[in-house]
Coordinates of C-alpha atoms in Angstrom, one line a residue:
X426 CA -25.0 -39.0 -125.5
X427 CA -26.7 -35.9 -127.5
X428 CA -27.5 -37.0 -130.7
X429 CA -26.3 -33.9 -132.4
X430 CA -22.6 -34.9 -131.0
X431 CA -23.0 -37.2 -134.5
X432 CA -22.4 -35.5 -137.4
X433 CA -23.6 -37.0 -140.5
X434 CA -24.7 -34.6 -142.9
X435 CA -26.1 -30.8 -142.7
X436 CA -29.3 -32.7 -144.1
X437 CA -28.9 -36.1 -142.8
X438 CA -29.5 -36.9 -138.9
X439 CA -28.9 -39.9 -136.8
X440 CA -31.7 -40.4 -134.7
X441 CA -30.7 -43.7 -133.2
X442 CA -30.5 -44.9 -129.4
X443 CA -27.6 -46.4 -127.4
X444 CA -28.3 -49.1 -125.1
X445 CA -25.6 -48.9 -122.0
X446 CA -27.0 -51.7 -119.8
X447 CA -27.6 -54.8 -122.1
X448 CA -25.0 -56.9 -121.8
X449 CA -26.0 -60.3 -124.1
X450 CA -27.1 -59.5 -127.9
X451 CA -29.1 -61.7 -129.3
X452 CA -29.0 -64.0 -126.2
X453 CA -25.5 -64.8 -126.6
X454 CA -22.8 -62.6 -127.2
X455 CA -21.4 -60.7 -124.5
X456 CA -21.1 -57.1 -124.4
X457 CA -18.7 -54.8 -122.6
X458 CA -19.3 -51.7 -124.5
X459 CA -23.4 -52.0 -124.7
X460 CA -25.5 -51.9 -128.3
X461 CA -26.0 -49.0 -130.6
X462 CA -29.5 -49.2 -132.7
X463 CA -28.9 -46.6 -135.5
X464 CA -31.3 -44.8 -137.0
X465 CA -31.6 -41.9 -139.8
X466 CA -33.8 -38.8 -141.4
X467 CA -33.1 -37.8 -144.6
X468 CA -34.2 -33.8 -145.1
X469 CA -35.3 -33.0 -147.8
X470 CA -38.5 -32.0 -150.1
X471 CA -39.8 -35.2 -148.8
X472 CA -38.3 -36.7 -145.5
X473 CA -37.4 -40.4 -145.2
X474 CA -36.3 -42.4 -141.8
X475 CA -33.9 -45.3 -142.5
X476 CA -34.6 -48.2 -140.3
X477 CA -36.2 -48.2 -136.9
X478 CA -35.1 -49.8 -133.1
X479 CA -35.5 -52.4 -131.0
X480 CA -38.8 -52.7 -128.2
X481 CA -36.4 -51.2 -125.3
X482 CA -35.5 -48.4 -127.6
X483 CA -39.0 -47.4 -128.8
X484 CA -39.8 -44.3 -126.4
X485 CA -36.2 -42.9 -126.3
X486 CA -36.1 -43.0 -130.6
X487 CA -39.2 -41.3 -130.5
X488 CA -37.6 -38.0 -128.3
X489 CA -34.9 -37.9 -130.9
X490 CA -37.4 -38.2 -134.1
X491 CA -39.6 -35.4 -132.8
X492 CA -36.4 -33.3 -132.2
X493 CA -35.2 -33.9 -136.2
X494 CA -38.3 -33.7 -137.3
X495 CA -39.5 -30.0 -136.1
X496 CA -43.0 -30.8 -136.2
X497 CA -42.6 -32.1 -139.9
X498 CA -44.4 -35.4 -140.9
X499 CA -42.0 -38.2 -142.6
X500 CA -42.9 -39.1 -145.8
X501 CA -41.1 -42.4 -146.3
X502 CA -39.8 -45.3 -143.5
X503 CA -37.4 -47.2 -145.4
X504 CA -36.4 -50.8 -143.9
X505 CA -32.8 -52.1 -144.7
X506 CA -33.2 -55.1 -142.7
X507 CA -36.3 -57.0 -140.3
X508 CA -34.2 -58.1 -138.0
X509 CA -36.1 -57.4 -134.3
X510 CA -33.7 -55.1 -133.4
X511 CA -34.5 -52.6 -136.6
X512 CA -37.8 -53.7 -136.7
X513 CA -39.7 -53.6 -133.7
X514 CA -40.8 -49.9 -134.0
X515 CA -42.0 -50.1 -137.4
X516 CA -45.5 -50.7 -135.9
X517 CA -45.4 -47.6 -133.7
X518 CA -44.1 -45.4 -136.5
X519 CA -47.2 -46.5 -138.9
X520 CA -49.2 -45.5 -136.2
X521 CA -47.7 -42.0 -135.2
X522 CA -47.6 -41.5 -138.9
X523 CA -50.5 -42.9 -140.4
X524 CA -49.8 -40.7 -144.7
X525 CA -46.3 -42.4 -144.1
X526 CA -45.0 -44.9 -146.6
X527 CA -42.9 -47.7 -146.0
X528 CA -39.9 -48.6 -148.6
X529 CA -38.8 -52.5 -148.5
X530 CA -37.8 -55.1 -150.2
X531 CA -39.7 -57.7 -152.3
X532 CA -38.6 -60.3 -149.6
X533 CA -39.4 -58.4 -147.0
X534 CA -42.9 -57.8 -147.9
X535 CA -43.5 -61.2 -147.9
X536 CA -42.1 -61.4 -144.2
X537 CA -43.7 -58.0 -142.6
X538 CA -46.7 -59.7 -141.4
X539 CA -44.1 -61.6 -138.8
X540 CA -43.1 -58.3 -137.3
X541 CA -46.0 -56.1 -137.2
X542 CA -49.9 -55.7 -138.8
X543 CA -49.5 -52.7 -140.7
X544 CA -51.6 -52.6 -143.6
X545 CA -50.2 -53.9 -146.5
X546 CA -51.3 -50.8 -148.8
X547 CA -49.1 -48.6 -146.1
X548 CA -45.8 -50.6 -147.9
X549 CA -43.9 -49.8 -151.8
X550 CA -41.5 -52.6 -152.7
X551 CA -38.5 -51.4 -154.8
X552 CA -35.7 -53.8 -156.2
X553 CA -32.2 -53.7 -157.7
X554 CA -31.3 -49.9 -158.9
X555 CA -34.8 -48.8 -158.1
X556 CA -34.1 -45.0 -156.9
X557 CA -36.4 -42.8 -154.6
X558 CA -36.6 -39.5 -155.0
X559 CA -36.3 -37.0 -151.8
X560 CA -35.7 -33.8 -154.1
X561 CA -32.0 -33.1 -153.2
X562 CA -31.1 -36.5 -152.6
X563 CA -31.8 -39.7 -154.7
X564 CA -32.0 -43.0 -152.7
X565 CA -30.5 -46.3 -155.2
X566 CA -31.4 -49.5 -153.7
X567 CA -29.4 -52.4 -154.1
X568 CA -30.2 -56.3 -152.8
X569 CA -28.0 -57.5 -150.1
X570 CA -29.8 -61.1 -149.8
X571 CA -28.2 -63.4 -147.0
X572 CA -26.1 -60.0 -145.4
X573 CA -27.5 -61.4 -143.1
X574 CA -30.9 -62.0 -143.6
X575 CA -32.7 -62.5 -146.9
X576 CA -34.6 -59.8 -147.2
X577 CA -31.6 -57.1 -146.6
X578 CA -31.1 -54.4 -148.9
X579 CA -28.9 -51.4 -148.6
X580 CA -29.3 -48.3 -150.0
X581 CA -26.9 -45.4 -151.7
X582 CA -27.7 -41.4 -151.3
X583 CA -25.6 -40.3 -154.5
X584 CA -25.9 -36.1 -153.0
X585 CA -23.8 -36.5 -149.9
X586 CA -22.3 -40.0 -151.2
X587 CA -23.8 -42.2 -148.2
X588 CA -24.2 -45.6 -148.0
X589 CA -27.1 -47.0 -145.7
X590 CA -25.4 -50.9 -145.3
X591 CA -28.0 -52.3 -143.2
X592 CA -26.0 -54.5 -140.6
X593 CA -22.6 -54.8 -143.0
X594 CA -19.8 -52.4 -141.5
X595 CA -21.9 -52.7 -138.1
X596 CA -19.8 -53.6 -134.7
X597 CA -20.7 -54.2 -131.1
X598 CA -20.6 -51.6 -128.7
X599 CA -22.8 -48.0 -128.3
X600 CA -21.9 -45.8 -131.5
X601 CA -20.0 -43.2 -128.9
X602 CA -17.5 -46.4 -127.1
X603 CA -14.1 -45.5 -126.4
X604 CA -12.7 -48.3 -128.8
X605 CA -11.4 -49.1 -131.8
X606 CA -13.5 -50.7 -135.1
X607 CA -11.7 -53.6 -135.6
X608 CA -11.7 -55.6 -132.7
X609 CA -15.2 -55.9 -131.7
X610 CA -16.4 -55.4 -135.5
X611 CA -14.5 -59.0 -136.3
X612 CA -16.3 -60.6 -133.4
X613 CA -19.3 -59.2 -134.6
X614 CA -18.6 -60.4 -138.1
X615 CA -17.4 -63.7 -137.7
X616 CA -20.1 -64.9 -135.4
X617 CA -23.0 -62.6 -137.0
X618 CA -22.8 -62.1 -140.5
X619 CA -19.3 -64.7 -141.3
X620 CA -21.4 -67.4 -143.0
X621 CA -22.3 -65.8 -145.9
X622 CA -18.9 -64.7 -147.2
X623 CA -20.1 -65.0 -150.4
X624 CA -22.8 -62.9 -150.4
X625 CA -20.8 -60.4 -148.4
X626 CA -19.0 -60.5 -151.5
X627 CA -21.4 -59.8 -153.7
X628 CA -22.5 -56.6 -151.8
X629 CA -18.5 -55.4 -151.7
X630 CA -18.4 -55.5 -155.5
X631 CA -21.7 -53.1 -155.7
X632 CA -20.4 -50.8 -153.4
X633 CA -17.0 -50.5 -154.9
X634 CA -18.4 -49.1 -158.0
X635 CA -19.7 -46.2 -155.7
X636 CA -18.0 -43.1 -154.5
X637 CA -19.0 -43.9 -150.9
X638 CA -17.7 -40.8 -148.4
X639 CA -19.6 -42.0 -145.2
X640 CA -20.9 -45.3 -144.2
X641 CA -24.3 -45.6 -142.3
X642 CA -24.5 -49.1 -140.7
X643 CA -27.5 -50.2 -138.1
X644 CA -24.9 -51.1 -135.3
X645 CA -21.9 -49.3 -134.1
X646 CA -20.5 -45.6 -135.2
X647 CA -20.2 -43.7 -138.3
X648 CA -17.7 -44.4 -141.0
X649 CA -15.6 -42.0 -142.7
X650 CA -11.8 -41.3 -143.0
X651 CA -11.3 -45.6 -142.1
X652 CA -13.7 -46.7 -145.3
X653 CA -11.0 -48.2 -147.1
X654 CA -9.3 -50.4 -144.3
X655 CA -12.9 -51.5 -143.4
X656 CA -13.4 -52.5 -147.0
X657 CA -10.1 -54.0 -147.1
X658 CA -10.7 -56.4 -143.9
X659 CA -14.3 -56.9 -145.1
X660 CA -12.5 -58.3 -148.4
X661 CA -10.3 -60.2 -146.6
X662 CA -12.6 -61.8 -144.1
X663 CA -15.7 -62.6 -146.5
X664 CA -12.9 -64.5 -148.6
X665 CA -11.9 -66.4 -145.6
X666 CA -8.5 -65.2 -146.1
X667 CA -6.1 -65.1 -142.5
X668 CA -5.8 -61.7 -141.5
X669 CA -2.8 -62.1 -139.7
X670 CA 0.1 -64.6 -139.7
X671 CA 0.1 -66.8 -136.9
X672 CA -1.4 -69.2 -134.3
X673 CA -4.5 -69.1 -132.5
X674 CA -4.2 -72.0 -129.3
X675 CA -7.7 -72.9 -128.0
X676 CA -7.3 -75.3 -125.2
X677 CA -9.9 -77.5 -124.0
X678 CA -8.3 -79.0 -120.1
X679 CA -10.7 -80.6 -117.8
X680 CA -8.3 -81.2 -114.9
X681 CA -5.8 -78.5 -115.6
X682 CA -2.9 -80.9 -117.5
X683 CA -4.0 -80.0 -121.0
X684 CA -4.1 -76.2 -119.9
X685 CA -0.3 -76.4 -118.5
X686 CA 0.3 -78.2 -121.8
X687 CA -1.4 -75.6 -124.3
X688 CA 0.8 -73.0 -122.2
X689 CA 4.2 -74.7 -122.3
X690 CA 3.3 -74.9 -126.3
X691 CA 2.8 -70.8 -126.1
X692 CA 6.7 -70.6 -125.0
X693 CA 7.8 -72.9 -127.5
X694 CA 5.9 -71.2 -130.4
X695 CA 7.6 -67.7 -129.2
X696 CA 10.7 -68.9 -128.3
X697 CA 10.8 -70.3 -132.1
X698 CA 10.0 -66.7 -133.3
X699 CA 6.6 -67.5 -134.0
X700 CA 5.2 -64.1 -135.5
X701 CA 1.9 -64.1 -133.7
X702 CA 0.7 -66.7 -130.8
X703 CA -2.8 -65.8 -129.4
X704 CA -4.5 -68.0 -126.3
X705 CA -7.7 -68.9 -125.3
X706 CA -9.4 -71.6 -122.6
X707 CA -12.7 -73.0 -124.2
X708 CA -13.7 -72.9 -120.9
X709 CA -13.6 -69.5 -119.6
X710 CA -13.1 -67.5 -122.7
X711 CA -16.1 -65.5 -124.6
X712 CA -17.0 -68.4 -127.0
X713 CA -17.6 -65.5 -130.0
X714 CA -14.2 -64.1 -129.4
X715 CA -12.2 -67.5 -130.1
X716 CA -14.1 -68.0 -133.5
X717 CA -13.1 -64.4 -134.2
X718 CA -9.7 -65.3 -133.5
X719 CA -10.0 -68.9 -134.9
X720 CA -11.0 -67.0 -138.4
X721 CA -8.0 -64.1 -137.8
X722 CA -5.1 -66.5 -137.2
X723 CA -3.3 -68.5 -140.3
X724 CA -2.9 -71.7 -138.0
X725 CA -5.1 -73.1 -135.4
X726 CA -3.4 -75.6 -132.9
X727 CA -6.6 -77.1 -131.1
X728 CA -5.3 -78.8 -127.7
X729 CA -7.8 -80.7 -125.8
X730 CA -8.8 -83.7 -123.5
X731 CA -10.2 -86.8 -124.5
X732 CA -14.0 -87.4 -122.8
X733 CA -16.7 -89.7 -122.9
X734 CA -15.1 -91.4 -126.4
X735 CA -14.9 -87.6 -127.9
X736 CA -13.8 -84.8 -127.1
X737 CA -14.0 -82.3 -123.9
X738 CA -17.1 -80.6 -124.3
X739 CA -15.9 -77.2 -124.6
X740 CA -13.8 -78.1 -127.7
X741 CA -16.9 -80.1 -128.9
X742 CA -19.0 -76.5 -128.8
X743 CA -16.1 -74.8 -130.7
X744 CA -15.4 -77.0 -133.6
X745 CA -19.3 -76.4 -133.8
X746 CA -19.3 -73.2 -134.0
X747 CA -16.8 -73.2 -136.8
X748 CA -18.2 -75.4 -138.6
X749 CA -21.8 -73.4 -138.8
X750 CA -19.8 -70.4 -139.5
X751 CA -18.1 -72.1 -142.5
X752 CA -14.1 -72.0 -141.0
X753 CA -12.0 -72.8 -144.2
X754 CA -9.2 -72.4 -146.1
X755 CA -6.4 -72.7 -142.7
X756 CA -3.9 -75.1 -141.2
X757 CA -5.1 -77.3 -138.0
X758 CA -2.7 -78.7 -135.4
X759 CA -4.1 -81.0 -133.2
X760 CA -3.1 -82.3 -129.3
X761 CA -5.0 -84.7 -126.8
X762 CA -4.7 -85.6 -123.5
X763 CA -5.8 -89.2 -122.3
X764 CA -5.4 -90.9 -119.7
X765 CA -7.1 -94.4 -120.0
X766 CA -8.8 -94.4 -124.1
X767 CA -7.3 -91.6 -126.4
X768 CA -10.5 -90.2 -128.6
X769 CA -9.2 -86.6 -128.6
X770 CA -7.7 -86.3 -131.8
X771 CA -10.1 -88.7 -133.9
X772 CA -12.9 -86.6 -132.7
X773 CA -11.4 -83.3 -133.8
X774 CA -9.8 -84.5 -137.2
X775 CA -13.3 -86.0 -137.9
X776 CA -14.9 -82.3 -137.2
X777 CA -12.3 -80.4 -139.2
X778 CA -12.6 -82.9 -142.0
X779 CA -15.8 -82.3 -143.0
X780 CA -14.6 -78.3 -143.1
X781 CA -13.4 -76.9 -146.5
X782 CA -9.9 -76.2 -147.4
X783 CA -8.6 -77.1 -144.2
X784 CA -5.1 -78.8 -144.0
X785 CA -4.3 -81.1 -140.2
X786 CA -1.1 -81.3 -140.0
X787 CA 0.5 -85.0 -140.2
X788 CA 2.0 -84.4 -136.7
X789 CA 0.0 -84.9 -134.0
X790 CA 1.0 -84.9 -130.0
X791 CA -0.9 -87.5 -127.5
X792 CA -0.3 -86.7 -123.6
X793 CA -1.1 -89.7 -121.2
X794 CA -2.3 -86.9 -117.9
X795 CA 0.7 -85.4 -117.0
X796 CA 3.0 -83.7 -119.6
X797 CA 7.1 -85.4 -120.0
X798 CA 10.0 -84.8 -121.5
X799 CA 9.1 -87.0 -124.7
X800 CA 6.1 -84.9 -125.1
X801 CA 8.1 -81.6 -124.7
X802 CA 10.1 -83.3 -127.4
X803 CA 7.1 -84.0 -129.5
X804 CA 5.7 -80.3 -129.2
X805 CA 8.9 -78.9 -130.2
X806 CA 8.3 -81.0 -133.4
X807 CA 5.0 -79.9 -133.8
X808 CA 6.0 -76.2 -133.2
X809 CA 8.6 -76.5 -135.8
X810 CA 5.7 -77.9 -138.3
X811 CA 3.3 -75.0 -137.2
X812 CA 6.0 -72.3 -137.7
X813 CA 6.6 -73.8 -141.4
X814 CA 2.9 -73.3 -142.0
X815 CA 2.4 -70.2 -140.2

């Protein structure tokens, strides 16, 4: 991809570096679509670079800096976030541009000595509706603490209405993937940013008070025309609100019962009319993609086997991950399998109870191996329940 295929501004470039090969960010999510590491220049009287690129990205982020750039000499780096993957190439930059200053936060001045061994005079600190001056364009920072790292900040160009937002708005993928936003930017938020609803927010109630034309985020493309339905869903999602009305089955089967159970439930949910019925195996599924649609879905019917007094280990690993990631305010149905001590459903209700705002319903289904009549019986009960609650 050319980098002048992205249009920004006539004064504001993107300088950052797709990534086609990687295929597991951060060590464990999977990618289909590859990794976009954005980066920005800002010309004007004086010339700023927002945010920097991972190690593999170094050399290529260079090439596209010297073509921006002209021969010109950045006055300002300004870091959003430290994560690794912004932050690596701060070191190299304060070395190719030894007058340059570097804009961060208070917080992240107190962590900069983790990432690189520039010299501490090299670095300004600004804090909540500090502004920089570029001549044209006016830089007002704002404190994004905990979206997702303490030390974020984003920033706000009120001349072209821009909004720098660090990793908030970001998705997975290469900023030029032949995909949609929402898909892969809920998996990214969910299992990236989804704790700190809260905080997220926080930052939503700064930025509405902006007129905010394009979004800049660190991962994934530009935003423009979609900025109100990405606000929207980020509403929705940092307020653990279900996006959609329906069921998300996760399915947990050692020997294949539990499986042909969680399937035979599938038909009776749509055969009922159910508005929405989405399917995963714990075992085989992308982990990140059934907490994403764990969080989408207004019911979750969790069907898994009992094992070693608990519960299969791939429901075990899920019910984790929902709990770090703060799954609340939904409706749980729950169905084991057993064949010799039923532990299933105590192990699961135990998890989900220490959730927030989660409601299990009363009716629960126990299978002893194989899947019978009674038990069809039983899930048609519990379908009936689920579709009430849906």
């Amino acid at each position: 991809m050319d980098i002048k295929d992205v249009k920004i501004t006539d004064t504001i470039k993107y300088v950052g570096v797709n990534d086609y090969e990687i295929d597991l960010f951060e060590s464990q999510y999977m990618l289909e679509n590859g990794m976009a590491y954005n980066s920005y220049v800002i010309l004007d009287d004086k010339i700023a670079i927002c945010d920097g690129v991972d190690k593999i990205a170094v050399d290529r982020w260079f090439a596209n800096l010297d073509e921006v750039l002209c021969g010109k000499t950045p006055d300002y780096m300004i870091v959003h976030h430290l994560e690794p993957d912004h932050s690596f190439s701060i070191q190299a930059a304060a070395d190719k541009f030894p007058e340059m200053k570097i804009i961060v936060s208070a917080s992240a001045l107190r962590m900069i000595p983790q990432f690189c061994d520039v010299d501490a005079s090299r670095f300004e600190t600004v804090k909540e509706n500090d502004t920089l001056e570029l001549g044209t364009h006016t830089l007002t920072f704002m404190m994004a603490p905990m979206v997702h790292w303490p030390e974020v900040m984003v920033s706000y160009d009120s001349a072209d209405k821009v909004l720098f937002s660090a990793d908030a708005f970001g998705k997975f993928g290469t900023i030029d993937a032949d995909e949609g936003w929402s898909c892969e930017a809920r998996r990214y938020y969910f299992n990236i940013v989804g704790k700190y609803g809260k905080q997220v927010q926080a930052l939503l109630a700064k930025a509405g008070k902006l007129d905010i034309q394009t979004i800049c985020p660190l991962h994934g493309p530009i935003l423009t025309d979609t900025i109100p339905e990405v606000v929207k869903l980020y509403d929705t999602w940092s307020k653990y609100e279900p996006e959609d009305r329906g069921v998300f089955i996760a399915v947990a089967s050692i020997h294949g019962n539990t499986l042909g159970a969680a399937l035979k439930m599938k038909e009776i949910l749509e055969a009922k009319g159910c508005p929405r019925v989405a399917f995963a195996d714990l075992s085989r599924d992308d982990i990140a993609e059934c907490v994403e649609d764990g969080f989408r879905h207004s019911v979750l019917l969790c069907m898994a086997s009992s094992y070693d007094a608990g519960v299969f280990a791939p429901m075990a690993d899920y019910l984790h991950h929902l709990k770090v990631k703060t799954f609340q305010n939904r409706t749980v149905a729950l169905v084991e399998n057993t064949s010799w001590a039923p532990s299933a459903l105590r192990t699961m209700r135990a998890e989900f109870e220490q959730m927030q705002n989660i409601t299990i319903l009363d009716k629960t289904v126990s299978i002893k191996t194989r899947l019978t009549e009674q038990n069809i019986a039983e899930l048609e009960e519990l379908a009936d329940e689920i579709i009430k609650a849906v």
